[in-house]
XYZ file of C-alpha atoms in Angstrom:
641
model
C -18.773 -14.807 -0.373
C -20.133 -14.190 -4.354
C -20.819 -10.609 -5.154
C -23.286 -9.787 -8.117
C -22.572 -7.526 -10.744
C -23.775 -4.069 -10.257
C -22.846 -4.406 -6.429
C -21.358 -0.921 -5.225
C -18.140 -0.972 -2.758
C -17.935 2.496 -2.001
C -17.291 4.307 -5.224
C -16.784 1.155 -7.102
C -19.149 -0.604 -8.978
C -18.346 -4.484 -9.380
C -19.219 -5.637 -13.215
C -17.946 -9.116 -13.379
C -15.748 -11.836 -11.365
C -12.069 -12.162 -12.605
C -10.778 -14.958 -10.328
C -10.148 -16.451 -6.731
C -7.552 -17.285 -4.618
C -6.811 -17.825 -0.834
C -6.323 -14.036 -0.052
C -10.004 -13.544 -1.329
C -11.979 -13.092 -4.738
C -11.085 -10.460 -7.365
C -13.717 -8.535 -9.714
C -13.367 -6.377 -12.394
C -15.205 -2.716 -11.384
C -15.658 0.691 -12.532
C -14.507 3.486 -10.561
C -17.541 6.040 -10.430
C -15.087 9.091 -9.593
C -12.297 8.676 -12.161
C -14.210 6.583 -14.689
C -11.736 3.685 -15.087
C -12.094 0.342 -14.583
C -10.155 -1.328 -11.587
C -9.859 -4.757 -10.038
C -11.463 -4.891 -6.445
C -10.140 -7.813 -4.539
C -12.578 -8.785 -1.765
C -10.873 -10.100 1.449
C -11.616 -13.409 3.337
C -14.295 -12.740 5.799
C -11.862 -13.108 8.672
C -10.087 -10.006 7.761
C -13.382 -7.989 8.620
C -14.077 -9.778 12.005
C -10.679 -9.462 13.039
C -9.708 -6.365 14.007
C -5.846 -7.077 14.832
C -5.571 -8.647 11.316
C -7.393 -6.080 9.462
C -5.256 -3.284 10.864
C -2.373 -5.068 9.834
C -3.607 -5.301 6.444
C -4.356 -1.880 6.321
C -0.836 -1.226 7.567
C 0.842 -3.406 5.013
C -1.438 -2.069 2.096
C -0.294 1.750 3.095
C 3.097 0.292 2.759
C 2.207 -1.237 -0.711
C 0.570 1.535 -1.973
C 3.905 3.828 -1.454
C 5.790 2.005 -3.818
C 4.786 2.930 -7.151
C 6.995 0.553 -9.120
C 6.672 -0.343 -12.746
C 6.908 -4.192 -11.927
C 4.452 -4.012 -8.890
C 0.808 -4.095 -9.245
C -0.454 -0.574 -8.216
C -2.676 -0.478 -5.038
C -5.071 2.447 -5.517
C -7.463 2.195 -2.507
C -8.894 0.363 0.732
C -12.176 0.286 2.541
C -15.200 -1.635 3.937
C -18.660 -1.643 2.803
C -20.587 -3.048 5.345
C -19.384 -6.706 6.287
C -17.130 -6.347 3.176
C -13.211 -5.474 2.979
C -12.097 -4.943 0.062
C -8.794 -3.330 -1.736
C -8.885 -1.619 -5.167
C -5.988 -2.053 -7.460
C -4.913 -1.558 -11.256
C -6.726 -3.544 -13.775
C -4.314 -5.693 -15.881
C -4.743 -7.530 -19.087
C -2.451 -10.576 -19.827
C -1.603 -13.855 -18.735
C 0.210 -15.202 -15.662
C 3.516 -16.374 -15.432
C 1.873 -19.761 -14.553
C -0.324 -19.606 -17.944
C 2.935 -18.478 -19.913
C 4.758 -21.309 -18.605
C 1.899 -23.915 -19.115
C 1.636 -23.128 -22.838
C 5.427 -23.752 -23.521
C 8.844 -23.952 -22.108
C 10.126 -20.377 -22.218
C 13.561 -19.935 -23.486
C 16.329 -18.722 -21.380
C 16.939 -14.988 -22.234
C 13.005 -14.441 -21.979
C 13.081 -16.142 -18.555
C 16.095 -13.966 -17.299
C 14.715 -10.793 -18.527
C 11.570 -11.584 -16.816
C 13.188 -12.609 -13.702
C 15.089 -9.553 -13.688
C 12.008 -7.438 -14.010
C 10.581 -9.348 -10.852
C 13.921 -9.077 -8.951
C 13.405 -5.153 -9.952
C 9.909 -4.793 -8.167
C 11.373 -6.819 -5.500
C 14.020 -4.360 -5.042
C 11.469 -1.578 -4.581
C 9.593 -3.499 -2.395
C 12.678 -4.436 -0.147
C 14.047 -1.044 -0.021
C 10.570 -0.060 1.828
C 10.809 -3.028 4.464
C 8.216 -5.298 2.888
C 8.593 -8.908 1.915
C 6.306 -10.612 -0.479
C 6.587 -14.050 1.175
C 4.401 -15.679 -1.516
C 6.088 -15.024 -4.710
C 5.297 -17.710 -7.574
C 4.153 -17.922 -10.807
C 0.330 -17.253 -10.454
C 1.595 -14.271 -8.825
C 3.430 -12.766 -11.719
C 1.766 -11.462 -15.048
C 3.245 -10.508 -18.152
C 0.653 -7.893 -19.567
C -0.342 -7.643 -23.192
C 1.999 -4.961 -23.582
C 4.970 -6.948 -22.091
C 5.251 -5.356 -18.750
C 6.108 -7.743 -15.928
C 3.984 -7.012 -12.549
C 4.102 -8.506 -9.322
C 0.773 -9.475 -8.041
C -1.140 -10.032 -4.563
C 0.939 -8.992 -1.502
C -1.647 -10.483 0.788
C 0.851 -12.507 2.807
C 3.819 -9.722 2.645
C 4.757 -8.337 5.719
C 6.472 -5.083 6.615
C 10.052 -5.428 8.332
C 10.125 -3.347 11.187
C 13.090 -2.849 13.549
C 12.592 -4.469 17.136
C 12.494 -2.412 20.497
C 15.487 -4.083 21.833
C 18.351 -2.201 22.979
C 20.227 -0.351 20.329
C 23.460 -2.229 21.052
C 21.933 -5.462 20.111
C 18.993 -4.643 18.084
C 18.275 -6.978 15.009
C 15.671 -6.942 12.171
C 12.775 -9.338 12.858
C 9.535 -9.725 10.677
C 6.529 -7.809 12.309
C 3.562 -9.792 13.205
C 5.359 -13.088 12.316
C 4.265 -16.054 14.725
C 7.105 -18.692 15.359
C 6.339 -21.975 13.542
C 3.785 -20.854 11.645
C 4.243 -21.466 7.991
C 3.469 -18.875 5.510
C 3.647 -19.077 1.534
C 2.987 -21.806 -1.287
C 4.540 -25.099 -0.776
C 7.099 -25.611 -3.842
C 8.118 -21.814 -3.722
C 9.116 -21.235 0.342
C 12.345 -20.625 1.170
C 13.803 -23.506 3.922
C 13.324 -20.705 6.573
C 9.583 -19.954 5.400
C 9.388 -24.338 5.662
C 10.823 -23.988 9.452
C 7.874 -21.510 10.262
C 11.182 -19.323 11.095
C 11.407 -15.391 10.229
C 11.922 -14.470 6.474
C 13.867 -11.348 5.245
C 14.310 -10.357 1.666
C 16.503 -13.123 0.986
C 13.873 -15.299 1.283
C 12.114 -14.008 -1.768
C 14.988 -14.386 -3.931
C 15.051 -18.047 -3.108
C 11.231 -18.103 -4.266
C 12.290 -16.202 -7.592
C 15.069 -18.955 -7.624
C 12.229 -21.194 -7.803
C 10.264 -19.199 -10.436
C 13.262 -18.796 -12.559
C 14.235 -22.563 -12.635
C 10.887 -23.642 -13.652
C 10.788 -21.136 -16.258
C 14.173 -22.141 -17.716
C 13.621 -25.841 -17.020
C 10.279 -26.609 -17.938
C 9.511 -28.317 -14.371
C 9.392 -27.355 -10.733
C 12.888 -27.093 -8.607
C 11.206 -29.313 -5.810
C 8.646 -31.231 -7.584
C 7.395 -33.892 -5.379
C 4.007 -36.265 -5.106
C 2.825 -34.499 -1.682
C 3.665 -31.175 0.243
C 5.567 -33.132 2.945
C 7.872 -34.526 0.483
C 8.193 -31.146 -1.272
C 8.800 -29.581 2.197
C 11.637 -32.058 2.714
C 13.158 -31.566 -0.817
C 13.504 -27.957 -0.041
C 14.931 -28.379 3.230
C 17.499 -31.265 2.268
C 17.900 -32.145 -1.400
C 19.246 -29.911 -4.319
C 17.319 -29.483 -7.537
C 18.143 -31.170 -10.673
C 20.667 -29.810 -12.872
C 19.144 -27.670 -15.447
C 21.875 -28.716 -18.201
C 20.267 -32.447 -17.664
C 16.226 -30.921 -18.690
C 17.260 -30.920 -22.068
C 17.048 -26.952 -21.696
C 19.669 -24.556 -23.183
C 21.261 -22.810 -20.321
C 24.234 -20.754 -20.190
C 26.814 -21.657 -17.382
C 26.290 -18.049 -16.026
C 22.794 -18.360 -15.783
C 22.774 -21.687 -14.108
C 25.153 -20.608 -11.329
C 22.662 -17.199 -10.445
C 19.667 -20.024 -10.169
C 22.065 -22.247 -7.949
C 22.810 -19.101 -6.011
C 19.369 -18.103 -5.540
C 18.650 -21.661 -4.076
C 20.845 -21.722 -1.637
C 19.566 -23.355 1.736
C 21.521 -20.682 3.971
C 20.400 -17.196 3.328
C 23.796 -15.791 3.764
C 24.917 -17.792 0.554
C 22.174 -16.459 -1.559
C 22.156 -12.859 -3.027
C 22.142 -10.438 -0.775
C 19.684 -8.091 -2.219
C 17.332 -8.330 -5.469
C 19.049 -5.089 -7.250
C 22.206 -7.233 -7.071
C 20.106 -10.309 -8.788
C 18.825 -7.934 -11.492
C 22.216 -6.667 -12.652
C 23.806 -10.098 -12.916
C 20.593 -11.502 -14.918
C 20.674 -8.599 -17.320
C 24.606 -9.205 -17.555
C 23.923 -12.503 -19.050
C 21.414 -11.839 -21.205
C 23.804 -8.835 -22.736
C 26.583 -11.012 -22.727
C 28.502 -8.572 -20.246
C 31.072 -9.363 -17.771
C 29.444 -6.274 -15.729
C 29.921 -7.198 -12.199
C 33.384 -5.475 -10.832
C 35.904 -8.297 -11.513
C 38.657 -9.454 -8.993
C 41.471 -8.406 -11.333
C 40.121 -4.653 -11.433
C 40.574 -4.579 -7.327
C 43.779 -3.228 -6.127
C 45.687 -3.059 -2.839
C 46.233 -0.119 -0.983
C 49.485 1.288 -2.765
C 50.404 4.833 -3.080
C 47.616 6.439 -5.609
C 48.784 7.257 -9.103
C 47.447 8.986 -11.946
C 45.781 5.869 -13.693
C 43.236 6.313 -16.676
C 40.171 8.408 -15.890
C 37.468 6.280 -17.792
C 35.203 9.188 -17.253
C 36.762 10.947 -20.343
C 34.995 13.057 -22.990
C 32.855 12.307 -26.057
C 36.029 12.224 -28.408
C 36.477 10.075 -31.303
C 40.133 10.012 -30.104
C 39.597 8.987 -26.826
C 36.593 6.210 -27.940
C 39.350 4.902 -30.151
C 41.606 3.244 -27.221
C 39.024 1.832 -24.962
C 39.368 -1.690 -24.265
C 43.039 -2.647 -25.383
C 44.392 0.587 -23.811
C 42.689 0.591 -20.676
C 44.087 -3.195 -20.285
C 47.507 -2.008 -20.998
C 47.203 1.313 -18.392
C 45.310 -0.907 -15.849
C 48.368 -3.695 -15.508
C 50.780 -0.816 -15.543
C 48.814 0.921 -12.300
C 48.729 -2.472 -10.418
C 51.300 -1.988 -7.500
C 54.489 -4.267 -7.749
C 55.222 -6.902 -5.263
C 57.670 -4.478 -3.337
C 55.233 -2.098 -3.184
C 52.829 -4.289 -1.393
C 55.358 -5.724 0.942
C 56.070 -2.342 1.985
C 52.722 -1.249 2.588
C 51.854 -4.693 4.720
C 54.897 -3.864 6.611
C 53.658 -0.787 7.711
C 50.303 -2.014 9.078
C 50.657 -5.866 9.329
C 47.478 -6.394 11.142
C 45.218 -4.564 8.853
C 43.932 -5.876 5.453
C 43.062 -3.086 3.261
C 40.814 -5.149 1.418
C 39.122 -6.379 4.489
C 35.969 -4.034 5.323
C 33.829 -3.382 8.117
C 30.886 -1.124 8.940
C 30.311 0.479 12.077
C 26.763 0.953 13.640
C 25.592 4.351 12.582
C 25.498 7.047 15.465
C 21.957 8.323 16.391
C 22.433 11.997 16.542
C 18.353 12.642 16.042
C 17.872 13.068 20.358
C 14.897 10.460 19.303
C 15.612 7.026 21.536
C 13.102 5.721 19.200
C 15.542 5.988 16.218
C 18.306 3.890 18.047
C 17.835 0.840 15.692
C 17.824 2.879 12.637
C 21.767 2.736 12.966
C 22.300 -0.994 12.945
C 19.627 -1.470 10.055
C 21.803 0.983 8.086
C 24.944 -0.838 9.089
C 23.619 -4.538 8.221
C 22.047 -3.305 4.833
C 24.990 -1.462 3.675
C 27.441 -4.603 4.791
C 24.727 -6.700 2.513
C 25.752 -4.450 -0.084
C 29.309 -4.465 0.268
C 29.325 -8.172 0.034
C 28.410 -8.062 -3.043
C 31.458 -6.230 -4.526
C 33.867 -9.064 -5.758
C 37.403 -9.102 -4.193
C 36.340 -7.501 -1.126
C 36.386 -9.382 2.139
C 33.463 -7.900 4.303
C 32.900 -8.525 8.174
C 29.509 -9.701 8.746
C 27.450 -7.716 10.975
C 27.090 -10.273 13.565
C 30.686 -10.344 14.372
C 30.822 -6.599 14.900
C 27.530 -7.035 17.174
C 29.584 -9.424 19.342
C 32.925 -7.089 19.785
C 30.323 -4.208 20.460
C 28.557 -6.791 23.461
C 32.149 -7.516 24.608
C 33.203 -3.665 24.994
C 32.701 -2.537 28.348
C 31.713 0.999 27.465
C 30.097 0.174 24.257
C 33.279 1.116 22.113
C 35.842 -1.465 21.131
C 38.467 -2.620 23.360
C 42.177 -2.949 22.310
C 45.210 -0.367 21.250
C 42.600 2.031 19.513
C 42.326 3.657 23.021
C 39.463 6.238 22.630
C 38.978 5.932 19.229
C 36.200 3.403 18.140
C 36.966 3.712 14.588
C 40.695 2.322 15.165
C 39.749 -0.190 17.651
C 36.973 -1.731 15.445
C 39.547 -2.097 12.725
C 42.258 -3.609 14.848
C 39.180 -6.200 16.804
C 38.541 -7.374 12.903
C 41.468 -6.640 10.865
C 39.892 -4.692 8.534
C 41.795 -1.669 6.843
C 38.776 -0.061 5.642
C 36.292 0.970 8.224
C 32.884 2.949 7.208
C 31.153 4.737 9.972
C 28.365 7.290 10.037
C 25.658 8.858 11.638
C 22.117 10.301 11.311
C 20.316 13.088 12.167
C 16.595 15.180 12.013
C 15.840 18.323 10.501
C 12.241 18.623 10.594
C 10.313 15.606 8.803
C 13.941 14.837 6.912
C 16.236 12.329 8.079
C 19.801 12.734 7.212
C 22.488 10.388 7.118
C 26.380 10.887 6.789
C 28.905 8.692 6.324
C 32.931 8.142 6.352
C 35.079 5.824 4.641
C 38.529 5.538 6.182
C 41.410 3.539 5.098
C 42.939 2.680 8.444
C 45.843 0.802 6.621
C 47.460 3.776 5.235
C 45.893 6.325 7.714
C 43.693 8.490 5.594
C 40.125 9.189 4.680
C 38.975 7.641 1.481
C 35.590 9.537 1.278
C 33.617 12.155 3.492
C 30.342 11.959 2.002
C 27.566 14.450 1.550
C 24.731 13.680 3.776
C 21.850 11.713 2.161
C 18.495 12.814 2.842
C 14.871 11.088 2.865
C 11.897 11.074 4.671
C 11.606 10.199 7.965
C 8.714 7.674 7.305
C 10.525 5.885 4.640
C 13.501 5.002 6.496
C 14.582 1.937 3.611
C 14.218 4.466 0.629
C 16.926 6.552 2.675
C 19.131 3.496 3.513
C 19.122 2.153 -0.026
C 20.040 5.592 -1.367
C 22.972 5.897 1.368
C 24.313 2.271 0.553
C 24.250 2.818 -3.296
C 26.600 5.787 -2.534
C 28.663 3.900 -0.056
C 29.057 0.938 -2.331
C 30.092 3.258 -5.261
C 32.561 5.350 -3.286
C 34.372 1.873 -1.823
C 34.129 -0.116 -5.397
C 35.574 2.990 -7.385
C 38.279 3.335 -4.470
C 39.704 -0.364 -5.082
C 38.836 -0.097 -9.037
C 42.270 0.316 -10.737
C 40.725 2.100 -13.711
C 39.434 5.051 -11.772
C 41.075 8.278 -10.511
C 39.009 9.579 -8.274
C 41.423 12.677 -7.586
C 39.904 13.643 -11.128
C 36.150 13.333 -10.047
C 34.005 15.288 -8.288
C 32.510 12.502 -6.439
C 32.000 8.912 -6.593
C 28.707 7.372 -8.206
C 25.986 5.066 -6.938
C 27.220 1.727 -7.464
C 24.238 0.522 -9.572
C 25.222 3.313 -12.038
C 28.943 2.889 -11.934
C 28.113 -0.955 -12.908
C 26.122 0.130 -15.685
C 28.728 2.673 -16.492
C 31.664 -0.001 -16.654
C 29.321 -2.368 -19.032
C 28.898 0.444 -21.374
C 32.355 1.142 -21.470
C 33.468 -2.612 -22.155
C 30.730 -2.894 -24.676
C 31.952 0.479 -26.202
C 33.177 -0.590 -30.023
C 31.602 -4.046 -30.057
C 28.100 -3.053 -29.374
C 27.981 0.811 -29.528
C 23.903 0.636 -29.316
C 23.956 -1.649 -26.396
C 26.738 0.305 -25.159
C 24.726 3.828 -25.380
C 21.564 2.064 -23.642
C 23.982 0.870 -20.515
C 25.260 4.484 -20.123
C 21.807 5.939 -20.583
C 21.023 3.665 -17.453
C 23.982 4.912 -15.363
C 22.844 8.519 -15.904
C 19.221 7.753 -15.304
C 20.349 5.807 -11.977
C 22.728 8.925 -11.066
C 22.330 11.965 -12.675
C 25.199 13.618 -10.884
C 27.378 10.851 -12.761
C 29.566 13.127 -14.899
C 32.113 10.143 -16.144
C 28.853 8.376 -17.404
C 27.257 11.404 -19.108
C 30.652 12.231 -20.652
C 31.116 8.984 -21.931
C 27.253 8.828 -23.249
C 28.249 11.959 -25.558
C 31.087 10.157 -26.792
C 29.167 7.001 -27.508
C 26.482 9.148 -29.604
C 29.543 10.792 -31.540
C 31.049 7.360 -32.305
C 27.716 6.092 -33.620
C 27.247 9.258 -35.943
C 24.930 11.082 -33.973
C 26.717 14.466 -33.563
C 23.263 16.382 -32.591
C 22.568 14.050 -29.674
C 26.389 14.285 -28.646
C 26.426 17.736 -28.683
C 22.958 17.887 -26.671
C 25.040 15.387 -24.089
C 27.692 17.476 -23.757
C 25.404 20.622 -22.991
C 23.680 18.639 -20.474
C 27.222 18.067 -18.898
C 28.182 21.777 -19.004
C 24.834 22.381 -16.842
C 26.716 20.568 -14.373
C 29.740 22.531 -14.079
C 29.159 23.781 -10.364
C 29.213 20.019 -9.499
C 32.270 19.375 -11.601
C 36.144 19.184 -10.814
C 38.168 21.469 -12.989
C 39.411 18.517 -14.765
C 36.045 17.467 -15.838
C 34.857 20.883 -16.963
C 38.220 20.836 -19.226
C 36.961 17.318 -20.217
C 33.431 19.166 -21.315
C 35.009 21.955 -23.173
C 37.485 19.480 -25.096
C 34.508 17.184 -26.185
C 32.546 19.879 -27.353
C 35.304 21.663 -29.314
C 36.408 18.557 -30.937
C 32.516 18.004 -31.898
C 32.466 21.025 -33.415
C 36.110 20.891 -35.000
C 37.266 23.937 -32.852
C 40.811 22.188 -32.667
C 42.867 25.084 -31.478
C 40.608 25.583 -28.130
C 40.406 21.879 -27.939
C 44.401 21.809 -27.744
C 44.234 24.725 -25.609
C 42.167 22.885 -22.823
C 43.908 19.657 -23.411
C 47.244 21.339 -22.283
C 45.844 22.584 -19.500
C 43.839 19.466 -18.203
C 47.437 17.659 -18.906
C 49.078 19.955 -16.200
C 46.585 18.814 -13.838
C 47.106 15.118 -14.720
C 50.354 14.552 -15.976
C 50.406 10.778 -16.152
C 47.240 10.481 -17.967
C 47.473 8.442 -20.759
C 44.640 9.480 -22.656
C 44.793 13.102 -22.253
C 48.640 12.780 -23.721
C 47.173 11.144 -26.444
C 44.469 13.941 -27.030
C 47.064 16.439 -27.017
C 48.922 14.659 -29.553
C 46.137 13.770 -32.171
C 44.932 17.614 -31.678
C 48.408 19.040 -32.383
C 48.581 16.468 -35.591
C 45.213 18.008 -36.852
C 46.392 21.508 -36.790
C 49.854 20.623 -38.504
C 51.947 21.000 -35.308
C 54.485 17.587 -36.189
C 56.992 18.315 -33.486
C 54.296 18.509 -30.474
C 52.426 15.340 -31.863
C 55.590 13.255 -32.129
C 56.595 14.103 -28.781
C 52.830 13.376 -27.306
C 52.363 10.022 -29.745
C 55.971 8.558 -29.282
C 54.914 6.014 -26.854
C 51.309 5.217 -28.226
C 50.832 1.967 -30.372
C 48.620 2.856 -33.501
C 47.548 -0.903 -33.558
C 45.512 0.083 -30.627
C 42.955 1.874 -32.329
C 39.769 -0.130 -33.283
C 37.889 -0.090 -36.944
C 34.633 1.740 -36.802
C 33.752 -1.019 -39.000
């Protein structure tokens, strides 16, 4: 229905039409209360005359309104005026991605940056249980100030837990009709084409189609008719981008291919992982956790603590020294054989996540435990070098167990029972409970191959009515704890707590860029601190990078901020802050005293030994300097040129 200028819909005055689509007509309007211009979408007539459909849209609109993400079009209001139902959104100025692609083929770097921003928005939606289902170039806008926004959640659905028995509960889309196809031909995932239930990975397939088109200048599944397109999505692979004449780095082509996998389990399992990989390609950084950094479960040694301080001395030995120390801490064959001889049935690099226990006393929250374990499992599968037991396999074991636990020599210990049933040496278990309106998740990571607790995590708290936010926060903490535990570059005994995985990855990227591209290293370390303000290692290295770039004032400010975290830090971390500040302010005597004390806490820490030697040298104490630096190779120090 066409609406004339001057028509009032509640407090909004229609000014002019902006466009129309299958989900309604859009108008420029003025908010008479806040005195600003907005976009008003008038919904199709079927919404108003179908109470069930209107109620569903309201529910989904409320969910979208909670997102408040910079890469998602903001929804302000929803209302009815007579027979007209409408939604009020922020007004954006700029072309859609369809218009941009129509003008010229985008360069691969620009395309990857846009796709990463879209993935960020999808990650926020998915963490709130919202699947877009209609991602395409027409629903992505690049504003005049270069912001990327996802539009039109008109076909979105809110993923809700089913009301099955908790032992067999699974995630299914709410209000999805079997056999009904929802989406746009050419951008639908295979499961959408078949009319089957969708999840967050369906959106990633659609984003892969969009990214393919941005880079290659043609659709991934371009055919002459809709039936042919749908057949191609189900059965055919898109033409290789390298044959389209586009300049596409091999890592980017691999990312796109993974998005376009026919089977959801072979795609990226989360939008945040996709966004991270895209940015790593743009910055030419090998940011993901590399398999060469994963260590077997051998006796933990004092390896390099890469959460050092902001010192020139520490900065001088980053990459090469790091590589040397990593290789020196890798267990030899005899150690590995000895470990596996003790527990031949359990593989420490094989990880299984138990269904989290409901301790709320509310049976309606039973399925939350499976939601949490399934989401955590998907995230862990993205850590290179680990073998993660699928949630479906865990459910089969639960169903086969007479008492709801796991049969086997584990006896009454369900953790050991599940470990033995899956041959997983690392088990993640947990529970959740309520305190007033807040929901808490508590997790424990156990190394059954060695019989020790890796990490008993502090509870993560969130609002009961936003469960996916809480699950995502807990997932990042658990993934960070697992990744750092198996990373030979980290000595967790010197750290107060493991970081979030997304922050840890930015941190590692910043470390690897240090010296070769210090401004980008600073940006990545800033991002790590932003993602996890409690990540002391990232803040300390940020101070070091600022010092290395010549910004002494910012380095001092960063160290002061670290000092403000004293209550959360280990003794070793507090000493590093003091050493960093002392060195930055040329208080070498105090720095040497603290470095000696830190070395008592970490006798085999190579960087601290080197630091003691340099500080002694600067204080004209040659004997102490020589003793500390005897095994150090000066050729490892990179030039500041």
